[in-house]
C-alpha positions as YAML, in Angstrom:
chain: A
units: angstrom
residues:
- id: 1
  name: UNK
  ca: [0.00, 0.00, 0.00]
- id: 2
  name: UNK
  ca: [2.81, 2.28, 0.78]
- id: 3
  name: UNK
  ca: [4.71, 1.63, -2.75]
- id: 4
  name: UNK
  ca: [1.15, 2.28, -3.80]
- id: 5
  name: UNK
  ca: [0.95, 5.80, -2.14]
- id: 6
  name: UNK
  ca: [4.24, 6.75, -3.55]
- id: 7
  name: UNK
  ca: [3.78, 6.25, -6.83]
- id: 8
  name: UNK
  ca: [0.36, 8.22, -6.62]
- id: 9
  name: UNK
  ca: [2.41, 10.81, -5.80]
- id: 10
  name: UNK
  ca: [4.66, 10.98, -8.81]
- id: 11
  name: UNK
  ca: [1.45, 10.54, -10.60]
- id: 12
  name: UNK
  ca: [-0.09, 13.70, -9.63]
- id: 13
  name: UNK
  ca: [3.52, 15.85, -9.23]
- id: 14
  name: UNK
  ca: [3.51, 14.59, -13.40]
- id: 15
  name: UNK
  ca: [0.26, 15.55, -13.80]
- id: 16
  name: UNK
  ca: [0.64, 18.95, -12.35]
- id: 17
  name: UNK
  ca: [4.04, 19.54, -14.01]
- id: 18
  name: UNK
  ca: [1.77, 19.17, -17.68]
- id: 19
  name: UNK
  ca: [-1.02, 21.35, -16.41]
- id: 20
  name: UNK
  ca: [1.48, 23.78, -15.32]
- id: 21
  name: UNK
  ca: [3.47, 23.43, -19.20]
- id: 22
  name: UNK
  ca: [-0.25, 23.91, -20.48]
- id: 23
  name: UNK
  ca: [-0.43, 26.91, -18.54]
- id: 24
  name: UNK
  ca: [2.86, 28.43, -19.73]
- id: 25
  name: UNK
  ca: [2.57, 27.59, -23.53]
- id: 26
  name: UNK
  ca: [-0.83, 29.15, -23.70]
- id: 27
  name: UNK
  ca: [0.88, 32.69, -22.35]
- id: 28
  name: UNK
  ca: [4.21, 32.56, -24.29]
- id: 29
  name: UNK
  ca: [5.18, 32.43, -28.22]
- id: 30
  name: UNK
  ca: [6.46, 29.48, -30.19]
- id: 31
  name: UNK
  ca: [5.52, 26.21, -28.39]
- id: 32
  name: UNK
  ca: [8.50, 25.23, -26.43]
- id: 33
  name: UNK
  ca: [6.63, 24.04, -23.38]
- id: 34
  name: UNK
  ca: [4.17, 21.48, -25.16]
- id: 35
  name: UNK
  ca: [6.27, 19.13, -25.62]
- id: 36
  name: UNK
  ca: [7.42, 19.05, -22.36]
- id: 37
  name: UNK
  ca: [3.39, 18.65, -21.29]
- id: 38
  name: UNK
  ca: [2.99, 16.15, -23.74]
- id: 39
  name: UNK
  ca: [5.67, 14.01, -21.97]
- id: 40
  name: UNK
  ca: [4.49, 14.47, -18.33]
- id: 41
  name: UNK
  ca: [1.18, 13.40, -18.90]
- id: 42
  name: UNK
  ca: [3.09, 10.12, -20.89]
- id: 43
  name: UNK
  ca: [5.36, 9.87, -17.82]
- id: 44
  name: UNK
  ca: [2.46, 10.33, -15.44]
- id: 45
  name: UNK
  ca: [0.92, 7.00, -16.88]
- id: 46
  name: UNK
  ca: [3.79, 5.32, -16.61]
- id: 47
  name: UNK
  ca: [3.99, 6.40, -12.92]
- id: 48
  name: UNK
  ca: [0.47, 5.53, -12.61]
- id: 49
  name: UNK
  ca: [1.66, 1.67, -13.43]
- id: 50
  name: UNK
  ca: [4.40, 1.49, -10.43]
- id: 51
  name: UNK
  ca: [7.17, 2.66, -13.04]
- id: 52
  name: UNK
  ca: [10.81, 3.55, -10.80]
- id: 53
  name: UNK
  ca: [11.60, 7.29, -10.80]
- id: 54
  name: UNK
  ca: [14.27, 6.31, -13.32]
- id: 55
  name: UNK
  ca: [12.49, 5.13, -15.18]
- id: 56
  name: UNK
  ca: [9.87, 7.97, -14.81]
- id: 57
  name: UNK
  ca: [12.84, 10.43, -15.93]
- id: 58
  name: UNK
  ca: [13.84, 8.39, -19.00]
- id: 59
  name: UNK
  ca: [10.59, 8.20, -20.32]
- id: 60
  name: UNK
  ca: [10.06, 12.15, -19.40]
- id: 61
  name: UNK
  ca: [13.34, 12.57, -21.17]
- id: 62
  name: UNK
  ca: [13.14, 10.30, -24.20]
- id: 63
  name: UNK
  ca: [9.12, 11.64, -24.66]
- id: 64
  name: UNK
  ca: [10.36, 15.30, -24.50]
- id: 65
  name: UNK
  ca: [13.17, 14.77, -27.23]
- id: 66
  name: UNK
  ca: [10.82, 13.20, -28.87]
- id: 67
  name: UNK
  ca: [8.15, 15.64, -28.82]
- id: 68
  name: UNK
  ca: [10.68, 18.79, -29.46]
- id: 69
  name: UNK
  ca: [11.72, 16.88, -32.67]
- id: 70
  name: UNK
  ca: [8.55, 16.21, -33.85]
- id: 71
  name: UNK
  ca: [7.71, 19.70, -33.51]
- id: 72
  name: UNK
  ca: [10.21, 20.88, -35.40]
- id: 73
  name: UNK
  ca: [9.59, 18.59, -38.66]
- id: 74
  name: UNK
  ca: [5.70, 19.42, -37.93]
- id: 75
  name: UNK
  ca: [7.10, 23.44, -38.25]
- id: 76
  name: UNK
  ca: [9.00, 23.05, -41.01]
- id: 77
  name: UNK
  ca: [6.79, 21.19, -43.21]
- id: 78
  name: UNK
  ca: [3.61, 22.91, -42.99]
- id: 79
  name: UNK
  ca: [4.33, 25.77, -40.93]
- id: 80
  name: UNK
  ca: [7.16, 27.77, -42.56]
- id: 81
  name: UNK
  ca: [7.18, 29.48, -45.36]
- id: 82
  name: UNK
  ca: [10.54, 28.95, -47.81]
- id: 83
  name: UNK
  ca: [13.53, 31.60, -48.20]
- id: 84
  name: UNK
  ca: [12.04, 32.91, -51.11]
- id: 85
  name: UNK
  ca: [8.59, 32.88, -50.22]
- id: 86
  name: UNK
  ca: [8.39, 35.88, -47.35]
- id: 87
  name: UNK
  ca: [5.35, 36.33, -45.60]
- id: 88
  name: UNK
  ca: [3.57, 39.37, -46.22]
- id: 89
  name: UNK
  ca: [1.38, 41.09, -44.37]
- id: 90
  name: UNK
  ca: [-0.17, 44.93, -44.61]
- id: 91
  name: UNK
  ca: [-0.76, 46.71, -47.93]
- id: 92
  name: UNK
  ca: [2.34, 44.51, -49.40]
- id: 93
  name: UNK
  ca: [-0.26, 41.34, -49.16]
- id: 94
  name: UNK
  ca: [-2.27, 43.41, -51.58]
- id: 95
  name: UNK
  ca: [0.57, 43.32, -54.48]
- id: 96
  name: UNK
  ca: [-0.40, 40.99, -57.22]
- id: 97
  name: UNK
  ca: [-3.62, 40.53, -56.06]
- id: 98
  name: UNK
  ca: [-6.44, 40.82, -58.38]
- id: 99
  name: UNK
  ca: [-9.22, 43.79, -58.15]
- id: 100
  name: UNK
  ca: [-12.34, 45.31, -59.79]
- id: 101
  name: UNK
  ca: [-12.53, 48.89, -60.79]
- id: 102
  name: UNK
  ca: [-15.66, 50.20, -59.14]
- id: 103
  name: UNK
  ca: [-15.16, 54.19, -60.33]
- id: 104
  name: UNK
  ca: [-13.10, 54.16, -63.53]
- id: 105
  name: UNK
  ca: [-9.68, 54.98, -63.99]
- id: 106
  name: UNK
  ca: [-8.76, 57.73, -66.64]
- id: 107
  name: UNK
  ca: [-4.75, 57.74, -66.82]
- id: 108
  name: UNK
  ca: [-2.47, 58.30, -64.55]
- id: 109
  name: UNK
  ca: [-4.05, 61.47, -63.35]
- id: 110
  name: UNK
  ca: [-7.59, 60.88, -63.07]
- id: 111
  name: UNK
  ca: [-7.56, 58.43, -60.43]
- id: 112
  name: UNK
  ca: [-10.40, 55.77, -59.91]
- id: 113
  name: UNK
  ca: [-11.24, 53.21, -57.12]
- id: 114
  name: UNK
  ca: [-10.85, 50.08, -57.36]
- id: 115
  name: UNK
  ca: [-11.93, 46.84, -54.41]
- id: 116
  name: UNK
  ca: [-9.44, 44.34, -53.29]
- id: 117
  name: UNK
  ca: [-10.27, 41.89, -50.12]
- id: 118
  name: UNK
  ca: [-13.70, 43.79, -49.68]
- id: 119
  name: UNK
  ca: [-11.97, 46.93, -49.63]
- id: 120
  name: UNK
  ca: [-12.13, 50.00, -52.14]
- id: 121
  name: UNK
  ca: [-8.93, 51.95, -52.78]
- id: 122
  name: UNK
  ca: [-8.10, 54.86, -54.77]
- id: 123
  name: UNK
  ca: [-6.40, 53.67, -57.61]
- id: 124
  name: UNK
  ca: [-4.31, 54.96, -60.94]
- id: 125
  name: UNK
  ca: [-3.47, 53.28, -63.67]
- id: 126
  name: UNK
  ca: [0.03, 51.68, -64.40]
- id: 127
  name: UNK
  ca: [0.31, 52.71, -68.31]
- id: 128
  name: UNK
  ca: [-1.73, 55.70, -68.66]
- id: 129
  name: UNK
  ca: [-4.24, 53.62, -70.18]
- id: 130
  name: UNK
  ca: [-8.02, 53.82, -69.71]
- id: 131
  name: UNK
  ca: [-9.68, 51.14, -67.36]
- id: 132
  name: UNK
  ca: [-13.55, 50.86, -67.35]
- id: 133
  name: UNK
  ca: [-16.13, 50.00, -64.15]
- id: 134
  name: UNK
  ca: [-16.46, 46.82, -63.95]
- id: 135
  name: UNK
  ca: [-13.01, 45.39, -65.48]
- id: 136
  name: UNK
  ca: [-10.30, 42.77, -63.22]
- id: 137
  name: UNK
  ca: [-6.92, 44.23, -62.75]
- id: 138
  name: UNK
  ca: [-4.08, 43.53, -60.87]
- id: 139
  name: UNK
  ca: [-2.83, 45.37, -58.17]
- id: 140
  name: UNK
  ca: [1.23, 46.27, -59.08]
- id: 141
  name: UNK
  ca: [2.37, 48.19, -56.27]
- id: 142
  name: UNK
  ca: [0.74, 50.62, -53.24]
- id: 143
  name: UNK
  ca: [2.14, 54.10, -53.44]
- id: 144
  name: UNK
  ca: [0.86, 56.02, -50.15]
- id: 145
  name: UNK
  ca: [-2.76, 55.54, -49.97]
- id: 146
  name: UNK
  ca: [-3.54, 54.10, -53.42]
- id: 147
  name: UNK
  ca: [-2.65, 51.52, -55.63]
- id: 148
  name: UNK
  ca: [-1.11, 51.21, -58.76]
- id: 149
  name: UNK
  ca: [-3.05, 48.53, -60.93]
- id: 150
  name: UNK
  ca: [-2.34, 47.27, -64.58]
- id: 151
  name: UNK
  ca: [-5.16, 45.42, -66.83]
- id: 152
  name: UNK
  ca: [-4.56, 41.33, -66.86]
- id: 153
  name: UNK
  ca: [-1.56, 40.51, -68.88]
- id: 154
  name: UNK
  ca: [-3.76, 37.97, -70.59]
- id: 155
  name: UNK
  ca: [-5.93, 40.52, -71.91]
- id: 156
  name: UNK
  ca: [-3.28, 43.19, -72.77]
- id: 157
  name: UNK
  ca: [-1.80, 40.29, -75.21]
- id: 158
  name: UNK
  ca: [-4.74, 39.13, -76.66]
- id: 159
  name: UNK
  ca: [-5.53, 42.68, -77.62]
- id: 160
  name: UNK
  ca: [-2.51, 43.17, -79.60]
- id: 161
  name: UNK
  ca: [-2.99, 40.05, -81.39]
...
């Protein structure tokens, strides 16, 4: 019964230990304590079963390398983003995105609106060129508070054919 006691101990210091790594990785950035909960709730069952403290520690040890490793390859295969593939965020996300002119665009001087992402923006043409209500362009580049859009390069090519 006492060997009994004991271990129930362990079992709930493990259990607490994961709670408390729970705690932790919901307040901070980057997930470096789940893995650590992940392997004190394994080492808790083994605990639970009458396992030695050495062997509790191994198996907290071994799970935790584990975990961290696994983490990694989970990041770097479906969380981040290549060298040459930078995350954008802000106006830059709007670049190369397409839009409809919804006032229309007369040059470079006579400035339109267009809507991107269920937003409208003032907008000038890239060319100079004439863009009707109505028409899909593409957003080339955000200078202040408007955007610099160019027709489809599909249509400007089948136009001079």
């Amino acid at each position: 019964m006492d060997a009994f006691l004991h271990s129930l101990s362990w079992v709930h210091f493990w259990v607490v230990f994961g709670v408390a790594m729970l705690i932790v990785e919901v307040f901070t950035v980057g997930f470096w304590a789940l893995p650590f909960s992940i392997s004190s709730f394994l080492t808790a069952l083994f605990a639970a079963l009458g396992a030695p403290f050495y062997v509790q520690l191994g198996v907290f040890v071994f799970g935790s390398a584990v975990s961290v490793f696994s983490m990694q390859w989970v990041y770097r295969k479906y969380l981040k983003k290549s060298k040459d593939q930078e995350l954008k965020t802000g106006v830059d996300r709007l670049i190369g995105q397409a839009a409809w002119v919804v006032s229309p665009i007369r040059g470079d001087f006579q400035r339109g609106e267009v809507k991107v992402g269920g937003e409208t923006w003032t907008a000038v043409s890239e060319s100079e060129e004439e863009l009707a209500e109505g028409c899909k362009v593409i957003v080339r580049k955000v200078d202040g508070a408007k955007l610099v859009v160019a027709a489809p390069e599909e249509k400007t090519e089948n136009s001079q054919a």
